[in-house]
Structures are given as C-alpha cells and as structure tokens.
Short mmCIF file of C-alpha atoms and ligand atoms in Angstrom, two decimals:
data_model
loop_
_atom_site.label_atom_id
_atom_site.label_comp_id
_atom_site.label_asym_id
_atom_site.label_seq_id
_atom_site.Cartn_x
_atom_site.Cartn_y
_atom_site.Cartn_z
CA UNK A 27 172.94 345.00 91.16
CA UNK A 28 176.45 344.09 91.99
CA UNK A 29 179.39 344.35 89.96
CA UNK A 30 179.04 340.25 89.21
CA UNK A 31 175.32 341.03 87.41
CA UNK A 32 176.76 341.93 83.85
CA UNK A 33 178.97 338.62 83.81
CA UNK A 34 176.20 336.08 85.66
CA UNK A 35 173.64 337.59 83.38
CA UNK A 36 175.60 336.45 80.29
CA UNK A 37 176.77 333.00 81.89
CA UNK A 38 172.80 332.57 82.47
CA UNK A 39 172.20 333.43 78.64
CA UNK A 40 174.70 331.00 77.94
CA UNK A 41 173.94 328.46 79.78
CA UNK A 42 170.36 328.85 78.69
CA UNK A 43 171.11 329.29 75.15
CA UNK A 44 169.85 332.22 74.10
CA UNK A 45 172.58 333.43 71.84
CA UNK A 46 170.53 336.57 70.19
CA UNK A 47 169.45 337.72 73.88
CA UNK A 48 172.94 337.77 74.91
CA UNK A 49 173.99 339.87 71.85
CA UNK A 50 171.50 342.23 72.38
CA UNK A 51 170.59 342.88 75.75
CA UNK A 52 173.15 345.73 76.89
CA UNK A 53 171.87 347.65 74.30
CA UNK A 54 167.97 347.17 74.68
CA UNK A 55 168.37 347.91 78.29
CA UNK A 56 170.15 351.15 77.67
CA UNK A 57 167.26 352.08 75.21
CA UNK A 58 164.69 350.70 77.58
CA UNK A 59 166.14 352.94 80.25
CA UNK A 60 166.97 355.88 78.38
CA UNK A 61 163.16 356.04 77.59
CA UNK A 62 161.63 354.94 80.91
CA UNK A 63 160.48 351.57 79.65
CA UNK A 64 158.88 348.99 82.40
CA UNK A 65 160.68 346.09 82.82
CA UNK A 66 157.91 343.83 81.00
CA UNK A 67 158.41 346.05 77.87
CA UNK A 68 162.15 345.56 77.87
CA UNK A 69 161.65 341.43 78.53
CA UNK A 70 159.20 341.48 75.80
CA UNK A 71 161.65 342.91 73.05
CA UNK A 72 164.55 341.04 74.43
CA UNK A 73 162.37 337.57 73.95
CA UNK A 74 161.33 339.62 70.39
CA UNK A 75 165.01 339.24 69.01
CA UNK A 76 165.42 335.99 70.27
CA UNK A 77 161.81 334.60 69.24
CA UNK A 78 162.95 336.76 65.49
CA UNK A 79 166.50 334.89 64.83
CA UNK A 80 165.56 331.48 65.47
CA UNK A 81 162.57 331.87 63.44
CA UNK A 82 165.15 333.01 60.60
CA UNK A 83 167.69 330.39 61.23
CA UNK A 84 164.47 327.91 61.23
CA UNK A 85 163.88 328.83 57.69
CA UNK A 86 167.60 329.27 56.89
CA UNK A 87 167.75 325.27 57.64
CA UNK A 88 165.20 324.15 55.83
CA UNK A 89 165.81 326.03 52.86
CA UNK A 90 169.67 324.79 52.84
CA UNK A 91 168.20 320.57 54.19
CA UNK A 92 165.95 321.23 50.85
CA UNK A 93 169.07 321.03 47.94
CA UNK A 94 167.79 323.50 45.89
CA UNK A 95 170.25 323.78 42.77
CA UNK A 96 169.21 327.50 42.65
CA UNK A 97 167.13 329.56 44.34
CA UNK A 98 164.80 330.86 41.64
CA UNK A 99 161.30 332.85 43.37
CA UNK A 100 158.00 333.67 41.49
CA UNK A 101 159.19 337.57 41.26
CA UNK A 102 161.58 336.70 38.22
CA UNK A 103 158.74 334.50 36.83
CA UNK A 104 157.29 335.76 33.78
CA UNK A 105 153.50 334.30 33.52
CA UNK A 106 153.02 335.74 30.65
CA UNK A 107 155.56 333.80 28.75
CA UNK A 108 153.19 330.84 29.45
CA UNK A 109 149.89 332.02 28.80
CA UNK A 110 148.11 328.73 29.30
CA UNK A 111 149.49 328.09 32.52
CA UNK A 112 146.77 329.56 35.58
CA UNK A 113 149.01 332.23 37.20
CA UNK A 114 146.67 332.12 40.39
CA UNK A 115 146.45 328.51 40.68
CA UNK A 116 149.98 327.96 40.87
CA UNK A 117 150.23 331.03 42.94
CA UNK A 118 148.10 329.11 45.71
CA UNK A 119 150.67 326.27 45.56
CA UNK A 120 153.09 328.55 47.51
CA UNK A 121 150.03 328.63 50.15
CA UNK A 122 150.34 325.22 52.79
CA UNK A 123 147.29 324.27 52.72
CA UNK A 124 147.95 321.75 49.41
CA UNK A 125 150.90 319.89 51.54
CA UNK A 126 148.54 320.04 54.43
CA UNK A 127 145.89 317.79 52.51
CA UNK A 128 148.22 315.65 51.19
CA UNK A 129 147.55 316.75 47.72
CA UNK A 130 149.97 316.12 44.67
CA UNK A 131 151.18 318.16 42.19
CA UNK A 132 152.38 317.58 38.69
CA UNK A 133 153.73 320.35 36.43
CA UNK A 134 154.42 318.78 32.59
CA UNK A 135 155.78 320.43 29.53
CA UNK A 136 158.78 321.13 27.29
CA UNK A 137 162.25 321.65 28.10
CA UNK A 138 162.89 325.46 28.98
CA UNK A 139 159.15 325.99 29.97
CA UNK A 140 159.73 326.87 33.28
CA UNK A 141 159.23 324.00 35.56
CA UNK A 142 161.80 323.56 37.95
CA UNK A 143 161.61 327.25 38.34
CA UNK A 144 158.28 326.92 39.58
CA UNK A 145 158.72 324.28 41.21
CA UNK A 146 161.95 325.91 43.47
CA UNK A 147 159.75 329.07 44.03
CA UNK A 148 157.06 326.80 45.40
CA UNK A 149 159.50 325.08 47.68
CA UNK A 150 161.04 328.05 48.86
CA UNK A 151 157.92 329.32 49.72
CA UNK A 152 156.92 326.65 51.78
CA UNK A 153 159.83 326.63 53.58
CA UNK A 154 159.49 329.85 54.83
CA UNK A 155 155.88 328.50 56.19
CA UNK A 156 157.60 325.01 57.96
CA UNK A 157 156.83 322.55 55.19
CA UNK A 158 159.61 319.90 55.25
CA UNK A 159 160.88 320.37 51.90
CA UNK A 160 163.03 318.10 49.97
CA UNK A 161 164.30 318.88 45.87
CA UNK A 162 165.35 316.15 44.09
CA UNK A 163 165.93 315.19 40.38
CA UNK A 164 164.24 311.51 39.71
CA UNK A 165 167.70 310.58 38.49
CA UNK A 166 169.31 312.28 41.80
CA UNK A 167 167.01 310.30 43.62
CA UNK A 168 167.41 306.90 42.51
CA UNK A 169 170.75 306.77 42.40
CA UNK A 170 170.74 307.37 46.29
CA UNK A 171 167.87 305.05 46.63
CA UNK A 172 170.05 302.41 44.85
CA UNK A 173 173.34 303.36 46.71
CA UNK A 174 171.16 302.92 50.09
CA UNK A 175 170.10 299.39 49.13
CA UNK A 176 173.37 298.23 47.92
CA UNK A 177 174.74 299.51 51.55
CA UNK A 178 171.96 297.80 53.46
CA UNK A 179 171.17 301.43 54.86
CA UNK A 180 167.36 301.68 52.55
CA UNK A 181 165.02 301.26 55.09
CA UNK A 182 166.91 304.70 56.76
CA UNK A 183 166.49 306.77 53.80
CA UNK A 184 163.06 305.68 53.16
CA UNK A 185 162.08 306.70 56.88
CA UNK A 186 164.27 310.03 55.98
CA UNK A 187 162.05 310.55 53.28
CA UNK A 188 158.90 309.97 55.05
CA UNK A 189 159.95 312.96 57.26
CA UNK A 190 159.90 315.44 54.47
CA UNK A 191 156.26 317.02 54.15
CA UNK A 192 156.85 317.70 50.25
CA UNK A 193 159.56 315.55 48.05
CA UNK A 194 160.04 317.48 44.56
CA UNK A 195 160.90 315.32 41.86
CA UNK A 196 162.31 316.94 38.70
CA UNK A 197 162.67 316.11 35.56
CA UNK A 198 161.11 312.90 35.79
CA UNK A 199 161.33 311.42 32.18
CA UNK A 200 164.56 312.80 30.91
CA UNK A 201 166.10 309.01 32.01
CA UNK A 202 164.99 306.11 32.05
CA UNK A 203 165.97 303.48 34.96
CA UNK A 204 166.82 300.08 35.20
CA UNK A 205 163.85 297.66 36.38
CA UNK A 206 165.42 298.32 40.40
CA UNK A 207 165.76 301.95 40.20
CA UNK A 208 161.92 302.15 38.85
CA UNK A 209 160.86 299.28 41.67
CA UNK A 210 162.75 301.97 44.17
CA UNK A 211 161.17 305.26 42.74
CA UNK A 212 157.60 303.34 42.71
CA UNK A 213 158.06 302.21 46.61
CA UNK A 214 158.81 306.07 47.37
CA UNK A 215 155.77 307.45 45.70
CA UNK A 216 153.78 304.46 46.74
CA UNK A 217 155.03 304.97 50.24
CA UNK A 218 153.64 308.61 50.60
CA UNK A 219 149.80 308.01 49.22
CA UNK A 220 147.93 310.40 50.97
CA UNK A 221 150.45 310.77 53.65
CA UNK A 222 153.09 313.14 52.26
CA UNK A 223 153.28 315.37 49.49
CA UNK A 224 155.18 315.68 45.86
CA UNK A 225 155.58 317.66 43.30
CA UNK A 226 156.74 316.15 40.16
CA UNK A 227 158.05 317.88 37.20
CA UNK A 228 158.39 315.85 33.88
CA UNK A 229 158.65 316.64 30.45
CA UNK A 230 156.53 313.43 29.30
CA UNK A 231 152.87 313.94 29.12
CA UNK A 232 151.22 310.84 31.32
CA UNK A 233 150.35 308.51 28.67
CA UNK A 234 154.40 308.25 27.80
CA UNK A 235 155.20 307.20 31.40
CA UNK A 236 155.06 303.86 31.14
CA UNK A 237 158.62 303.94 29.27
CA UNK A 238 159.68 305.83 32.47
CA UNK A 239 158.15 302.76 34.80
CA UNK A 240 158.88 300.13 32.50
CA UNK A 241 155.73 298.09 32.01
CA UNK A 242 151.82 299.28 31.85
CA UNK A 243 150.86 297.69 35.42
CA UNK A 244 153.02 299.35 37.49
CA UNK A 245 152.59 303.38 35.56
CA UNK A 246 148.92 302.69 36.23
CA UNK A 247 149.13 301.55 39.35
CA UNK A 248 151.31 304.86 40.25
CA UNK A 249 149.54 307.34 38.04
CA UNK A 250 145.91 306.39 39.92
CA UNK A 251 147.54 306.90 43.18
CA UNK A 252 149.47 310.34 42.09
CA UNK A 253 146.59 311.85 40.61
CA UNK A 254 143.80 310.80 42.70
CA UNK A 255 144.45 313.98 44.60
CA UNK A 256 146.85 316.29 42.28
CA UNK A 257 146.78 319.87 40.96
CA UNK A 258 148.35 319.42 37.50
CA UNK A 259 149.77 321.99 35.35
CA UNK A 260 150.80 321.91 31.69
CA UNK A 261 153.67 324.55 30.86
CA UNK A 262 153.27 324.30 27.18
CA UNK A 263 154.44 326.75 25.13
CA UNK A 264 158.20 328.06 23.85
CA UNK A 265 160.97 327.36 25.94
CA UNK A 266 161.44 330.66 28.03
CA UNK A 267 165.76 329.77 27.42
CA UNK A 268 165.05 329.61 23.71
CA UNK A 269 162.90 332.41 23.52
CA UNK A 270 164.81 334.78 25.26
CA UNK A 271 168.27 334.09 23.47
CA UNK A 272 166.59 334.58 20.27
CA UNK A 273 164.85 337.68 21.70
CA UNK A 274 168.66 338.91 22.27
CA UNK A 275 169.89 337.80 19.20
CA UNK A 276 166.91 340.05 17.59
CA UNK A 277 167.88 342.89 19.69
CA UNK A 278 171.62 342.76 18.61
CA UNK A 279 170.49 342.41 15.23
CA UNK A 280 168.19 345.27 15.17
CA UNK A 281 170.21 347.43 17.17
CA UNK A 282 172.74 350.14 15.40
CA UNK A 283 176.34 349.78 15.91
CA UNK A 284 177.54 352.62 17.66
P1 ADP B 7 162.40 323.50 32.70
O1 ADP B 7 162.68 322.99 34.06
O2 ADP B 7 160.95 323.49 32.34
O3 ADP B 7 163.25 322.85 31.65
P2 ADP B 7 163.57 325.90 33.77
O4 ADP B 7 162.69 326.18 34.92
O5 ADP B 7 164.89 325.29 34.08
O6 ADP B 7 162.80 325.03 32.67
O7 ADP B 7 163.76 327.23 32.94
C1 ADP B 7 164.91 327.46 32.12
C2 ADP B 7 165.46 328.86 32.39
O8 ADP B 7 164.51 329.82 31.95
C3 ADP B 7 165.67 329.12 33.87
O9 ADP B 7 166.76 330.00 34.00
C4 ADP B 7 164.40 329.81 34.31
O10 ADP B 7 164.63 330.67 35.41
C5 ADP B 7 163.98 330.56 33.06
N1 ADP B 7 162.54 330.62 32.90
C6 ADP B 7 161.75 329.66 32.38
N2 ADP B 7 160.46 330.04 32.33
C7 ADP B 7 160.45 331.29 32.83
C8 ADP B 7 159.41 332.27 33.04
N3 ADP B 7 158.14 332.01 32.69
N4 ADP B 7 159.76 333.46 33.58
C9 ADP B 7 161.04 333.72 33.93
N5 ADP B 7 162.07 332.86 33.75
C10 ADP B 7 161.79 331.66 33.20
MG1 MG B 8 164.01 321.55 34.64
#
C-alpha cells in the first residue's frame, strides 16, 4: 500500500459508482482489521451496504414515481370498523402474486369507508416488493389522458402507462366525463386486459357504471373484461370519518369538565 491507495481507492469507487462503498469503507476496514477479519469477509459487508442502499433508494423511487396523496399502511387500519370486509383477503393483496397474474381488483362502497386507504397500503406494499405502481384518481387521470391527446403526446403516456405493473384508480364514480374522457379511460383499461394490473376504487356499485361510461355497450364491454379476473371487495358499512368524529363528539360530551 502506498500513500496514493486511500485516494485511487475512492477515485475507483467513484468512477465505479458505488457511492455507499465509498462512504463506508474506511470504517469497515478498521473493524475488519481490528477483529482479524479475512479479506472476503470485509468485501462481503462492503458489497452488503452497497447491495442494502440501493435496494432502499429502489423502493424510495417507486414509492415517490407512484403519487400517493398520503401514505396511509394497513397498521392504522381498523378491520373491525368494516366487519364485512375479509381482513385476510385483502391482506393477501399486499402479497405480488395478484399483479403477477394479472388479476384485477375492485374495492366499492361509501364515502369514508376506507378505500383509498386500502388501496395506498396495498400500493405501498407492493412497492416495497418491485411492482411498478402508479395512484391515480379517475378524474386525475383523464384529465392527463385528455391534455396528452390535445398535445399530440397520447400514444407516450399510454406506453408510460403500460410500464406500470399496477395503475390504481380512485374514486371512480364521483365524476362523470365527457364522451372523450370515457373513450380515453376505456382505451386504458382496455389496453391492460390481462396484461397489467388495476385496482379500482369507486363508490358506485357496478350496475350504476354505465352513467360513469356513458352508454350500456361500452360499461359492459369494460366490466366483462375487469372482472373476468378480479378480487372485489365491498367496504360497506359507516364511514370510518363520520364515525369517528361522532365518536369524539360523544367523548367530549360524556366527559366532565375539569
Ligand atoms: P374512502 O376512500 O372510502 O372515501 P378513505 O380511505 O379516504 O375513505 O378514509 C377516510 C379517512 O378515514 C382516512 O383518513 C382513512 O385513513 C380513515 N379510515 C377509513 N377507514 C378506516 C379504517 N377501517 N381504519 C382506520 N382508518 C380508516
Ligand atoms: Mg377515497
């Protein structure tokens, strides 16, 4: 070792990009040599912490290429708020192997009921497992799909959009669109028949969709294709947002002024 290793070691690291190992490798090698390490042992923990943060950035970039409007997880969920709803079924949609198959999912109910929490956790779980994740509302979504064909730039999106392994659609139903922005929507689900994922979110129960996709032909043309391979959940019940500010307005009612 000359006096030039320190400085053409970290040029190398550089050079090489391998940002973590050039943070950390003074230190590992005074650890490794403080306890006698062999040099494989100190190369193996040095590729460790490398190997460790890009894994973590990975996920950080997925998570943030997602949108999620808030990151809301399955630990805050409260399953027994919805009683109805199978707590281990939609569990297993935080598992790959749905988005792997292709599969659909659909979560319907009220307002408040829980379903774009749900449907974050499930996205932010998958995330953390690779899945191309993308969180849109329908409105969100064709607006930019409209805004892409007025600039002659659709066909890039669409391809975009083929890249994501799951597309999340919420609140699907709160809006209608005009004839276009339904055509538009339709094409993207269409599009991704058994060759990319989505999760959908709506507040309308199927049989009301047609005022969503203006016109019988076209909702059952889409709803056979959705649901021919689909886990579908109804969150019926109270809205958790309603439920829990009356649940505080009970407690500050009940409770004695001090
Ligand atoms: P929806 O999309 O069905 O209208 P949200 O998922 O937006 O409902 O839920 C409304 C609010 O209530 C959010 O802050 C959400 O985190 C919370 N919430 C809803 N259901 C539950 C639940 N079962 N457990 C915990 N928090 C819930
Ligand atoms: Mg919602």
């Amino acid at each position: 070792m000359t006096d030039a290793t320190p400085l053409l070691l970290k040029a190398n690291l550089k050079q090489l990009k391998l940002p973590t190992m050039l943070a950390e490798h003074d230190k590992l090698a005074r650890e490794a040599a403080d306890r006698d390490e062999p040099y494989d042992a100190y190369l193996l923990k040095l590729t460790e912490v490398e190997v460790a943060a890009r894994t973590a950035n990975a996920i950080a970039a997925r998570i943030r290429a997602a949108g999620f409007p808030v990151a809301k997880e399955f630990d805050t969920f409260d399953f027994t708020a919805v009683p109805t709803v199978p707590k281990q079924k939609v569990l297993e949609l935080t598992r790959r192997d749905w988005v792997g198959q292709r599969y659909n999912a659909c979560l319907i109910g009220g307002s408040g009921t829980g379903k774009t929490h749900a449907a974050t956790a499930v996205g932010l779980a998958l995330c953390r497992q690779g899945v191309r994740v993308k969180f849109a509302t329908a409105a969100g979504l064709v607006t930019d799909l409209e805004a892409a064909q007025q600039q002659h730039r659709l066909d890039r999106l669409l391809a975009a959009l083929e890249r994501i392994d799951l597309l999340i659609v919420d609140e699907l139903g709160y809006l209608s669109f005009s004839r276009g922005g339904a055509e538009l929507l339709f094409q993207v689900f269409a599009d991704r028949y058994e060759r990319g994922s989505v999760l959908i979110t709506s507040n309308l129960p199927f049989g009301e969709w047609g005022t969503i996709f203006q016109g019988e032909r076209m909702t059952a043309a889409l709803l056979d294709r959705l649901t021919h391979r689909c886990h579908i959940f109804e969150m019926n019940g109270e809205s958790y947002r309603f439920r829990e500010s009356m649940k505080s307005k009970a407690d500050k009612a009940t409770k004695p002024k001090k």
